Amino acid sequence: MSQNETPLFTGLMEHAKKNPVQFHIPGHKKGTGIDPEFREFIGDNALSIDLINISPLDDLHQPKGMIMKAQRLAAEAFGADHTFFSVQGTSGAIMTMVMAVCGPGDKIIVPRNVHKSVMSAIVFSGATPVFIHPEVDPKLGISHGITTESVSKALQQNPDAKGVLVINPTYFGVAADLKKIVEIAHTYQVPVLVDEAHGVHIHFHDELPISAMQAGADMAATSVHKLGGSLTQSSILNVREGLVNVSRVQTILSMLTTTSTSYILLASLDAARRRLATEGRELIDQTIRLANSIREQINEIDHLYCVGKEILGTKATFDYDPTKLIISVKDLGITGFDAEKWLREVYNIEVELSDLYNILCLITPGDTTKEANILVTALRELSKQFSHLSGRVHIEVMLPDIPLLALSPREAFYSETEVVPFEESVGRVSAEFIMVYPPGIPIFIPGEIITEDNLKYIKKNIEVGLPVQGPEDFELKTLRVIKEHKAIR
Ligand SMILES: Cc1ncc(COP(=O)(O)O)c(C=O)c1O
């Protein structure tokens, strides 16, 4: 088959064209039974392919027809031995990777700044995390990836680990020396699992960091929906044969997946793969050029700094993705969240994320010079509006230390717990996840000892309006901790 073909998308359209009389779910029956306003808005085409796994359309849980063909084309495009489609986002693909290599008590080497889906999989599988400290950028206040040295050290101390998980590239587009990390792990016969949520496009352009499959990694969970043009929630799991059991990967992915798989999402993966494989290089080339021109213009604006290739050269900053615009607003005397809010209210601009010190804007093939000019104009105005604060407000970068793990995350999650006031939780063991989303990196995971510094960091994020998520008590007046049993008098 050729990369110009879309067996799944085309098969679906042909099925819909036959206009079969449907006595199966979804009960809206091609949209005729749906709320009329919604139908009008979504359109009949979309509703006609909102189908499920009836036999002519194959079955994601046991693909033998058009889904199998679409997955094979994707494997070829991404340089994998096997590609599995996920309608459970990259979170589902990540959980599959971890659970495919780890069982109860098995060790997995992971950077501490992983997405919550990794931690969820660690709780589900009962694996024990061996944490690696990510390199922290003290100027920007963000975490990068892990170094080859830290992976070597972790494997020397834990040669029995069942996997090494790497985030590559990070949310901010920074890549580690993945090829070297893979080489090191493979000398121990340990598979490398890559969280490639932010790197679907990197495989298709040689000026971008190398992809997980190019680096020889064993599995990669890749968000096609984030930067590859498929619909939200659709992702892929790429697998290389050798150190992982491919049938087990399929079984676990199936265990974690709905039986009512959305064909709109699946078809969008097929179409996105075609575009990436056939036009990706050219589209990404234009995107890189557009992003670089925006970067240059931002760096001419007073008090703003847009990160470029000067970020490279540390042990964890091996390569970077220039289509991500990390814009530091710290020197303007405002927080990233202040900038996000101002851009929304004054210019109707929505950024990808903000944190205490930065905003992140993503440039994709969906952008043109029109959007670029709006962003640059808005940032010039932002700088003018707040320049009176620059130099007067000193913003100190604060990233708290990683808390110590007292219990395995699973043990903590299933322990007897109690609720205590937020301020009184110092020294107790957390029973919940707490994170700022996005990026969704936990500040505490179940089993970690709560420290004063981390509580301060949470408070600071709440104060400036950033979305702290995870705890049962949304207002964070209380925290759930492991119950302590005092001696009976
Ligand atoms: C680093 C990282 N990994 C995994 C995910 C999960 O991806 P998804 O939202 O497709 O489940 C995200 C989402 O933001 C992420 O930032």
Coordinates of C-alpha atoms and ligand atoms in Angstrom, one line a residue:
M1 CA 0.0 0.0 0.0
S2 CA 1.1 3.5 -0.6
Q3 CA 1.4 6.4 2.0
N4 CA -1.1 8.3 -0.2
E5 CA -3.8 5.8 0.7
T6 CA -6.1 6.0 3.8
P7 CA -7.6 2.5 4.1
L8 CA -9.5 3.3 7.3
F9 CA -10.8 6.8 6.4
T10 CA -11.7 5.7 2.8
G11 CA -13.3 2.5 4.0
L12 CA -15.5 4.4 6.4
M13 CA -16.6 6.9 3.8
E14 CA -17.4 4.1 1.4
H15 CA -19.5 2.4 4.1
A16 CA -21.3 5.6 4.9
K17 CA -22.0 6.2 1.2
K18 CA -23.8 2.8 1.0
N19 CA -26.2 4.4 3.5
P20 CA -27.0 1.1 5.3
V21 CA -30.2 0.8 7.4
Q22 CA -28.7 0.8 10.8
F23 CA -30.1 -1.2 13.7
H24 CA -27.0 -0.8 15.9
I25 CA -25.4 1.9 18.1
P26 CA -24.8 4.8 18.1
G27 CA -28.5 5.4 18.5
H28 CA -28.4 8.8 16.8
K29 CA -28.4 6.8 13.5
K30 CA -26.3 9.0 11.2
G31 CA -27.5 12.1 13.2
T32 CA -31.2 11.8 12.6
G33 CA -31.9 11.1 16.2
I34 CA -29.6 13.8 17.6
D35 CA -30.3 17.2 19.1
P36 CA -31.0 19.3 15.9
E37 CA -28.8 22.3 17.0
F38 CA -25.9 20.0 17.6
R39 CA -26.5 18.2 14.3
E40 CA -26.5 21.5 12.4
F41 CA -23.3 22.6 14.0
I42 CA -21.4 19.3 13.7
G43 CA -22.6 18.5 10.3
D44 CA -24.0 15.3 8.7
N45 CA -20.7 14.2 7.3
A46 CA -19.2 13.9 10.7
L47 CA -22.3 12.1 12.1
S48 CA -22.3 9.7 9.2
I49 CA -18.9 8.2 10.2
D50 CA -19.6 8.3 13.9
L51 CA -19.7 4.5 13.9
I52 CA -18.5 1.6 16.0
N53 CA -16.8 -1.8 15.3
I54 CA -19.5 -3.5 13.2
S55 CA -17.9 -6.2 11.1
P56 CA -17.2 -4.4 7.8
L57 CA -15.3 -1.7 9.7
D58 CA -12.8 -4.0 11.6
D59 CA -12.2 -3.9 15.3
L60 CA -9.4 -2.0 17.1
H61 CA -9.3 -4.7 19.7
Q62 CA -8.4 -7.4 17.1
P63 CA -7.7 -5.7 13.9
K64 CA -7.7 -7.8 10.7
G65 CA -9.0 -5.4 8.1
M66 CA -9.0 -1.7 7.4
I67 CA -7.6 -0.8 10.9
M68 CA -4.8 -3.3 10.5
K69 CA -3.9 -1.8 7.1
A70 CA -4.0 1.7 8.5
Q71 CA -1.8 0.7 11.5
R72 CA 0.7 -0.9 9.1
L73 CA 1.0 2.2 7.0
A74 CA 1.5 4.2 10.2
A75 CA 4.2 1.8 11.3
E76 CA 6.0 2.3 8.0
A77 CA 5.6 6.1 8.2
F78 CA 7.0 6.2 11.8
G79 CA 9.8 3.7 11.3
A80 CA 8.2 1.3 13.8
D81 CA 7.8 -2.5 13.6
H82 CA 4.2 -2.1 14.9
T83 CA 1.9 0.8 15.4
F84 CA -1.2 0.7 17.6
F85 CA -3.9 3.4 17.4
S86 CA -5.1 4.8 20.7
V87 CA -8.4 6.5 21.4
Q88 CA -7.5 6.9 25.0
G89 CA -4.9 9.7 24.2
T90 CA -1.2 9.3 24.9
S91 CA -2.2 8.7 28.5
G92 CA -3.6 5.3 27.4
A93 CA -0.5 4.5 25.3
I94 CA 1.8 5.5 28.2
M95 CA -0.1 3.3 30.7
T96 CA 0.1 0.4 28.2
M97 CA 3.9 0.9 27.8
V98 CA 4.5 0.8 31.6
M99 CA 2.1 -2.1 32.3
A100 CA 3.5 -4.1 29.3
V101 CA 7.0 -4.2 31.0
C102 CA 6.2 -4.0 34.7
G103 CA 4.4 -6.1 37.2
P104 CA 4.0 -5.8 40.9
G105 CA 7.3 -5.0 42.6
D106 CA 9.2 -4.5 39.4
K107 CA 11.5 -1.5 39.1
I108 CA 11.1 1.1 36.4
I109 CA 13.5 4.0 36.0
V110 CA 11.6 7.3 35.4
P111 CA 12.4 11.0 35.6
R112 CA 10.5 12.6 38.5
N113 CA 8.9 15.2 36.2
V114 CA 6.7 12.6 34.4
H115 CA 3.1 13.1 33.3
K116 CA 0.5 11.8 35.7
S117 CA -0.3 8.9 33.4
V118 CA 3.1 7.4 34.2
M119 CA 2.4 7.6 37.9
S120 CA -1.1 6.2 37.4
A121 CA 0.4 3.2 35.6
I122 CA 2.9 2.7 38.4
V123 CA 0.0 2.6 40.9
F124 CA -2.0 0.2 38.7
S125 CA 0.9 -2.1 38.0
G126 CA 2.4 -2.0 41.5
A127 CA 5.8 -1.2 40.0
T128 CA 8.4 0.6 42.1
P129 CA 9.7 3.8 40.6
V130 CA 13.4 4.5 40.6
F131 CA 13.4 8.3 40.2
I132 CA 16.0 10.3 38.2
H133 CA 16.3 14.0 38.9
P134 CA 15.6 15.9 35.7
E135 CA 18.0 18.8 35.0
V136 CA 16.4 22.0 36.2
D137 CA 16.9 25.3 34.3
P138 CA 17.5 27.9 37.0
K139 CA 17.0 30.8 34.7
L140 CA 13.7 29.7 33.2
G141 CA 12.3 27.7 36.1
I142 CA 11.5 24.7 34.0
S143 CA 12.7 21.1 34.1
H144 CA 14.4 19.5 31.2
G145 CA 15.1 15.9 30.4
I146 CA 17.5 13.4 32.0
T147 CA 21.2 13.0 31.3
T148 CA 23.0 10.0 29.9
E149 CA 25.1 10.0 33.1
S150 CA 22.1 9.7 35.3
V151 CA 20.6 6.9 33.3
S152 CA 24.0 5.0 33.5
K153 CA 24.1 5.5 37.2
A154 CA 20.5 4.4 37.7
L155 CA 21.1 1.2 35.6
Q156 CA 24.4 0.4 37.4
Q157 CA 22.5 0.6 40.7
N158 CA 19.4 -1.1 39.3
P159 CA 20.4 -3.5 36.6
D160 CA 17.2 -5.5 37.3
A161 CA 15.0 -2.6 36.2
K162 CA 12.3 -3.6 33.7
G163 CA 12.4 -0.4 31.8
V164 CA 13.7 3.2 31.4
L165 CA 11.1 5.8 30.7
V166 CA 12.3 9.0 28.9
I167 CA 10.2 12.2 28.1
N168 CA 11.5 13.2 24.7
P169 CA 11.1 16.0 23.8
T170 CA 9.7 17.7 26.9
Y171 CA 6.6 19.8 26.8
F172 CA 8.9 22.8 26.2
G173 CA 10.5 21.0 23.2
V174 CA 13.9 20.2 24.8
A175 CA 15.4 16.8 23.9
A176 CA 18.0 14.6 25.6
D177 CA 20.6 12.5 23.9
L178 CA 18.1 9.8 23.3
K179 CA 20.2 7.7 21.1
K180 CA 22.9 7.4 23.7
I181 CA 20.3 6.7 26.4
V182 CA 19.0 3.8 24.3
E183 CA 22.5 2.4 23.8
I184 CA 23.2 2.5 27.5
A185 CA 19.9 0.8 28.4
H186 CA 20.3 -1.8 25.7
T187 CA 23.6 -2.9 27.1
Y188 CA 21.6 -4.0 30.1
Q189 CA 18.9 -5.5 27.8
V190 CA 16.5 -3.0 29.4
P191 CA 13.8 -1.5 27.1
V192 CA 13.4 2.2 26.6
L193 CA 9.9 3.6 26.7
V194 CA 9.5 7.1 25.3
D195 CA 6.8 9.6 26.3
E196 CA 6.7 11.3 22.9
A197 CA 3.5 13.3 23.6
H198 CA 5.1 16.5 22.3
G199 CA 7.0 15.0 19.4
V200 CA 4.9 13.5 16.7
H201 CA 6.3 15.8 14.0
I202 CA 10.0 15.4 14.9
H203 CA 10.2 12.2 12.9
F204 CA 9.4 14.1 9.7
H205 CA 12.1 16.8 9.6
D206 CA 15.9 16.4 10.0
E207 CA 16.3 19.8 11.7
L208 CA 14.2 18.6 14.6
P209 CA 15.4 16.3 17.4
I210 CA 15.5 12.6 16.4
S211 CA 12.4 10.6 17.1
A212 CA 12.1 7.7 19.5
M213 CA 12.0 5.2 16.7
Q214 CA 15.0 6.8 14.9
A215 CA 16.9 6.6 18.2
G216 CA 16.2 2.8 18.5
A217 CA 13.8 3.1 21.4
D218 CA 11.6 0.1 22.1
M219 CA 8.2 1.9 22.5
A220 CA 7.0 5.4 22.1
A221 CA 3.6 6.9 23.0
T222 CA 3.1 9.7 20.6
S223 CA 0.3 12.3 20.5
V224 CA -0.7 12.6 16.9
H225 CA -3.5 14.9 18.2
K226 CA -1.2 17.4 19.8
L227 CA 1.0 18.4 16.8
G228 CA 0.3 15.9 14.0
G229 CA -3.1 17.0 12.9
S230 CA -5.5 14.3 14.2
L231 CA -8.4 14.9 16.5
T232 CA -8.1 15.4 20.2
Q233 CA -7.7 12.1 22.1
S234 CA -6.2 10.2 19.2
S235 CA -2.6 8.9 19.6
I236 CA -0.4 6.1 18.6
L237 CA 1.9 3.6 20.3
N238 CA 4.9 2.7 18.2
V239 CA 6.7 -0.6 19.1
R240 CA 10.1 -2.0 18.0
E241 CA 10.5 -5.8 18.3
G242 CA 13.2 -7.3 20.4
L243 CA 12.9 -6.4 24.1
V244 CA 9.1 -6.1 24.4
N245 CA 6.4 -8.7 23.9
V246 CA 4.2 -7.2 21.1
S247 CA 1.2 -9.4 21.8
R248 CA 1.2 -8.4 25.5
V249 CA 1.2 -4.7 24.3
Q250 CA -1.9 -5.3 22.2
T251 CA -3.6 -7.2 25.1
I252 CA -2.9 -4.4 27.7
L253 CA -3.9 -1.6 25.3
S254 CA -7.1 -3.5 24.7
M255 CA -7.7 -3.9 28.5
L256 CA -7.3 -0.1 28.9
T257 CA -9.5 0.8 25.9
T258 CA -13.2 1.4 25.6
T259 CA -15.1 -1.2 23.6
S260 CA -16.9 1.7 21.8
T261 CA -13.9 3.0 19.9
S262 CA -14.7 6.3 18.0
Y263 CA -14.2 5.8 14.3
I264 CA -14.0 9.6 13.8
L265 CA -10.9 9.6 16.0
L266 CA -9.4 6.5 14.3
A267 CA -10.0 7.9 10.8
S268 CA -8.4 11.1 11.8
L269 CA -5.2 9.2 12.7
D270 CA -5.2 7.6 9.3
A271 CA -5.6 10.9 7.5
A272 CA -3.0 12.7 9.7
R273 CA -0.5 9.9 9.0
R274 CA -1.0 10.4 5.2
R275 CA -0.4 14.1 5.5
L276 CA 2.7 13.7 7.7
A277 CA 4.2 11.0 5.5
T278 CA 3.5 12.7 2.2
E279 CA 3.7 16.4 3.0
G280 CA 5.2 16.6 6.5
R281 CA 8.7 17.7 5.6
E282 CA 7.5 20.6 3.6
L283 CA 4.8 21.7 6.1
I284 CA 7.2 21.4 9.0
D285 CA 9.9 23.3 7.1
Q286 CA 7.6 26.3 6.7
T287 CA 6.6 26.0 10.4
I288 CA 10.2 26.1 11.6
R289 CA 10.8 29.2 9.4
L290 CA 7.7 30.9 10.7
A291 CA 8.6 30.1 14.4
N292 CA 12.2 31.3 14.0
S293 CA 11.0 34.6 12.5
I294 CA 8.6 35.1 15.4
R295 CA 11.4 34.2 17.9
E296 CA 13.7 36.9 16.4
Q297 CA 11.0 39.5 16.6
I298 CA 10.1 38.6 20.2
N299 CA 13.8 38.9 21.1
E300 CA 13.8 42.5 20.0
I301 CA 11.0 43.4 22.5
D302 CA 12.2 44.9 25.7
H303 CA 12.1 42.6 28.8
L304 CA 11.0 39.5 26.9
Y305 CA 13.1 36.6 26.0
C306 CA 12.2 33.8 23.6
V307 CA 14.4 30.7 24.1
G308 CA 16.5 29.7 21.1
K309 CA 19.5 27.4 20.4
E310 CA 21.6 29.0 23.1
I311 CA 19.7 26.7 25.5
L312 CA 21.7 23.8 24.1
G313 CA 24.9 22.5 25.5
T314 CA 24.1 21.3 29.0
K315 CA 24.0 17.6 29.7
A316 CA 20.2 17.4 29.4
T317 CA 19.7 19.9 26.6
F318 CA 21.1 18.0 23.6
D319 CA 18.6 19.3 21.0
Y320 CA 15.5 21.4 20.8
D321 CA 12.4 21.9 18.8
P322 CA 12.3 25.5 17.5
T323 CA 8.5 25.4 16.8
K324 CA 7.9 25.7 20.5
L325 CA 8.1 29.3 21.7
I326 CA 9.1 29.5 25.3
I327 CA 8.7 33.1 26.2
S328 CA 10.1 34.2 29.6
V329 CA 8.2 37.2 31.0
K330 CA 10.1 37.2 34.3
D331 CA 12.2 40.3 33.5
L332 CA 9.0 42.2 32.8
G333 CA 8.1 41.8 36.5
I334 CA 4.9 39.7 35.8
T335 CA 4.1 36.0 36.0
G336 CA 3.4 33.8 33.0
F337 CA -0.1 33.5 34.2
D338 CA -0.5 37.4 34.3
A339 CA 0.7 37.4 30.6
E340 CA -1.6 34.6 29.7
K341 CA -4.6 36.4 31.2
W342 CA -3.7 39.7 29.6
L343 CA -3.3 38.2 26.2
R344 CA -6.7 36.5 26.5
E345 CA -8.5 39.6 27.7
V346 CA -6.9 42.2 25.5
Y347 CA -6.0 40.3 22.3
N348 CA -8.2 37.2 22.4
I349 CA -5.1 35.1 22.2
E350 CA -4.9 31.6 23.9
V351 CA -1.5 30.3 24.8
E352 CA -0.6 26.6 25.3
L353 CA 0.4 27.1 28.9
S354 CA 1.8 29.5 31.4
D355 CA 3.7 29.0 34.6
L356 CA 5.2 31.3 37.2
Y357 CA 7.8 32.6 34.8
N358 CA 6.9 31.8 31.2
I359 CA 4.3 31.3 28.5
L360 CA 4.5 28.6 25.9
C361 CA 3.1 29.2 22.4
L362 CA 3.1 26.4 19.8
I363 CA 3.6 27.1 16.1
T364 CA 2.2 24.4 13.8
P365 CA 1.3 24.0 10.1
G366 CA -2.0 25.6 11.1
D367 CA -0.3 29.0 11.6
T368 CA 0.5 31.7 9.1
T369 CA 2.2 35.1 9.2
K370 CA -1.3 36.5 10.1
E371 CA -1.3 34.8 13.5
A372 CA 2.4 35.4 13.9
N373 CA 1.9 39.2 13.5
I374 CA -1.0 39.2 16.0
L375 CA 1.2 37.5 18.6
V376 CA 4.2 39.8 18.0
T377 CA 2.0 42.9 18.1
A378 CA 0.3 41.7 21.3
L379 CA 3.7 40.9 23.0
R380 CA 5.0 44.4 22.1
E381 CA 2.0 45.9 23.7
L382 CA 2.3 43.6 26.7
S383 CA 5.9 44.8 27.2
K384 CA 4.8 48.4 27.0
Q385 CA 1.9 48.0 29.4
F386 CA 4.0 46.4 32.2
S387 CA 7.4 48.0 31.6
H388 CA 6.9 50.1 34.8
L389 CA 7.2 46.8 36.8
S390 CA 10.4 45.6 35.2
G391 CA 13.3 45.8 37.5
R392 CA 11.0 46.9 40.3
V393 CA 9.5 43.5 40.9
H394 CA 12.1 40.9 41.4
I395 CA 10.8 37.5 40.5
E396 CA 12.9 34.7 42.0
V397 CA 12.8 31.4 40.3
M398 CA 11.6 28.8 42.7
L399 CA 11.4 25.1 42.0
P400 CA 11.2 22.9 45.1
D401 CA 13.2 19.8 45.7
I402 CA 11.7 16.5 44.8
P403 CA 10.1 15.0 47.9
L404 CA 11.3 11.7 49.3
L405 CA 9.3 8.6 48.7
A406 CA 8.4 6.8 51.9
L407 CA 6.0 4.2 50.5
S408 CA 5.5 2.8 47.0
P409 CA 2.8 4.8 45.2
R410 CA 0.5 1.8 45.1
E411 CA 1.0 1.0 48.8
A412 CA 0.2 4.6 49.6
F413 CA -2.8 4.8 47.3
Y414 CA -4.4 1.7 48.9
S415 CA -3.4 2.6 52.6
E416 CA -5.7 3.8 55.3
T417 CA -5.8 7.6 55.0
E418 CA -7.1 10.7 56.8
V419 CA -7.7 14.3 55.9
V420 CA -5.6 17.0 57.6
P421 CA -5.5 20.8 57.2
F422 CA -3.1 21.8 54.4
E423 CA -0.8 23.8 56.8
E424 CA -0.5 20.8 59.1
S425 CA 0.4 18.3 56.5
V426 CA 4.2 18.9 56.6
G427 CA 6.1 15.7 57.4
R428 CA 3.1 13.5 56.6
V429 CA 3.0 11.1 53.7
S430 CA 0.8 12.2 50.8
A431 CA -2.0 9.9 49.7
E432 CA -2.9 11.9 46.6
F433 CA -1.6 13.4 43.4
I434 CA -1.2 17.1 43.3
M435 CA -0.1 18.8 40.1
V436 CA -0.3 22.0 38.0
Y437 CA -2.2 21.2 34.8
P438 CA -0.9 21.9 32.2
P439 CA 1.8 20.5 32.2
G440 CA 0.4 17.8 34.6
I441 CA 3.6 17.0 36.3
P442 CA 2.9 15.9 39.9
I443 CA 4.3 18.1 42.8
F444 CA 3.3 15.2 45.1
I445 CA 2.5 11.6 44.3
P446 CA 1.0 9.1 46.7
G447 CA 3.8 7.9 49.1
E448 CA 5.9 11.1 49.1
I449 CA 6.7 13.0 52.3
I450 CA 5.2 16.5 52.3
T451 CA 7.7 19.3 52.8
E452 CA 7.3 23.0 53.7
D453 CA 8.9 24.0 50.4
N454 CA 6.5 22.0 48.3
L455 CA 3.5 23.4 50.1
K456 CA 4.9 26.9 49.6
Y457 CA 5.2 26.2 45.9
I458 CA 1.6 24.9 45.7
K459 CA 0.4 28.1 47.5
K460 CA 2.4 30.3 45.2
N461 CA 0.8 28.6 42.1
I462 CA -2.7 29.0 43.6
E463 CA -2.0 32.6 44.5
V464 CA -1.1 33.6 41.0
G465 CA -4.1 31.7 39.6
L466 CA -2.4 28.7 38.0
P467 CA -4.5 25.5 37.8
V468 CA -3.5 23.2 40.7
Q469 CA -5.3 19.9 40.3
G470 CA -5.5 16.5 41.8
P471 CA -6.5 16.7 45.4
E472 CA -10.0 15.7 46.6
D473 CA -10.4 19.1 48.1
F474 CA -10.3 21.4 45.1
E475 CA -9.8 24.4 47.4
L476 CA -6.7 22.8 48.9
K477 CA -7.7 23.7 52.5
T478 CA -7.0 20.0 53.4
L479 CA -4.9 17.2 52.1
R480 CA -5.4 13.5 52.3
V481 CA -2.4 11.8 53.9
I482 CA -1.6 8.3 55.2
K483 CA -3.1 7.6 58.6
E484 CA -0.5 7.3 61.4
H485 CA -1.3 4.8 64.1
K486 CA -0.2 6.0 67.5
A487 CA 0.6 3.6 70.2
I488 CA -2.4 2.8 72.5
R489 CA -1.9 4.1 76.0
Ligands
LIG1 C1 4.5 15.0 28.7 C2 3.1 14.5 28.5 N1 2.9 13.2 28.4 C3 1.7 12.6 28.2 C4 0.6 13.5 28.1 C5 -0.7 12.8 27.9 O1 -1.2 13.0 26.6 P1 -2.8 12.9 26.3 O2 -3.4 14.2 26.8 O3 -2.8 12.6 24.9 O4 -3.4 11.7 27.1 C6 0.8 14.8 28.1 C7 -0.4 15.7 28.0 O5 -0.3 16.9 28.2 C8 2.1 15.4 28.3 O6 2.3 16.7 28.4

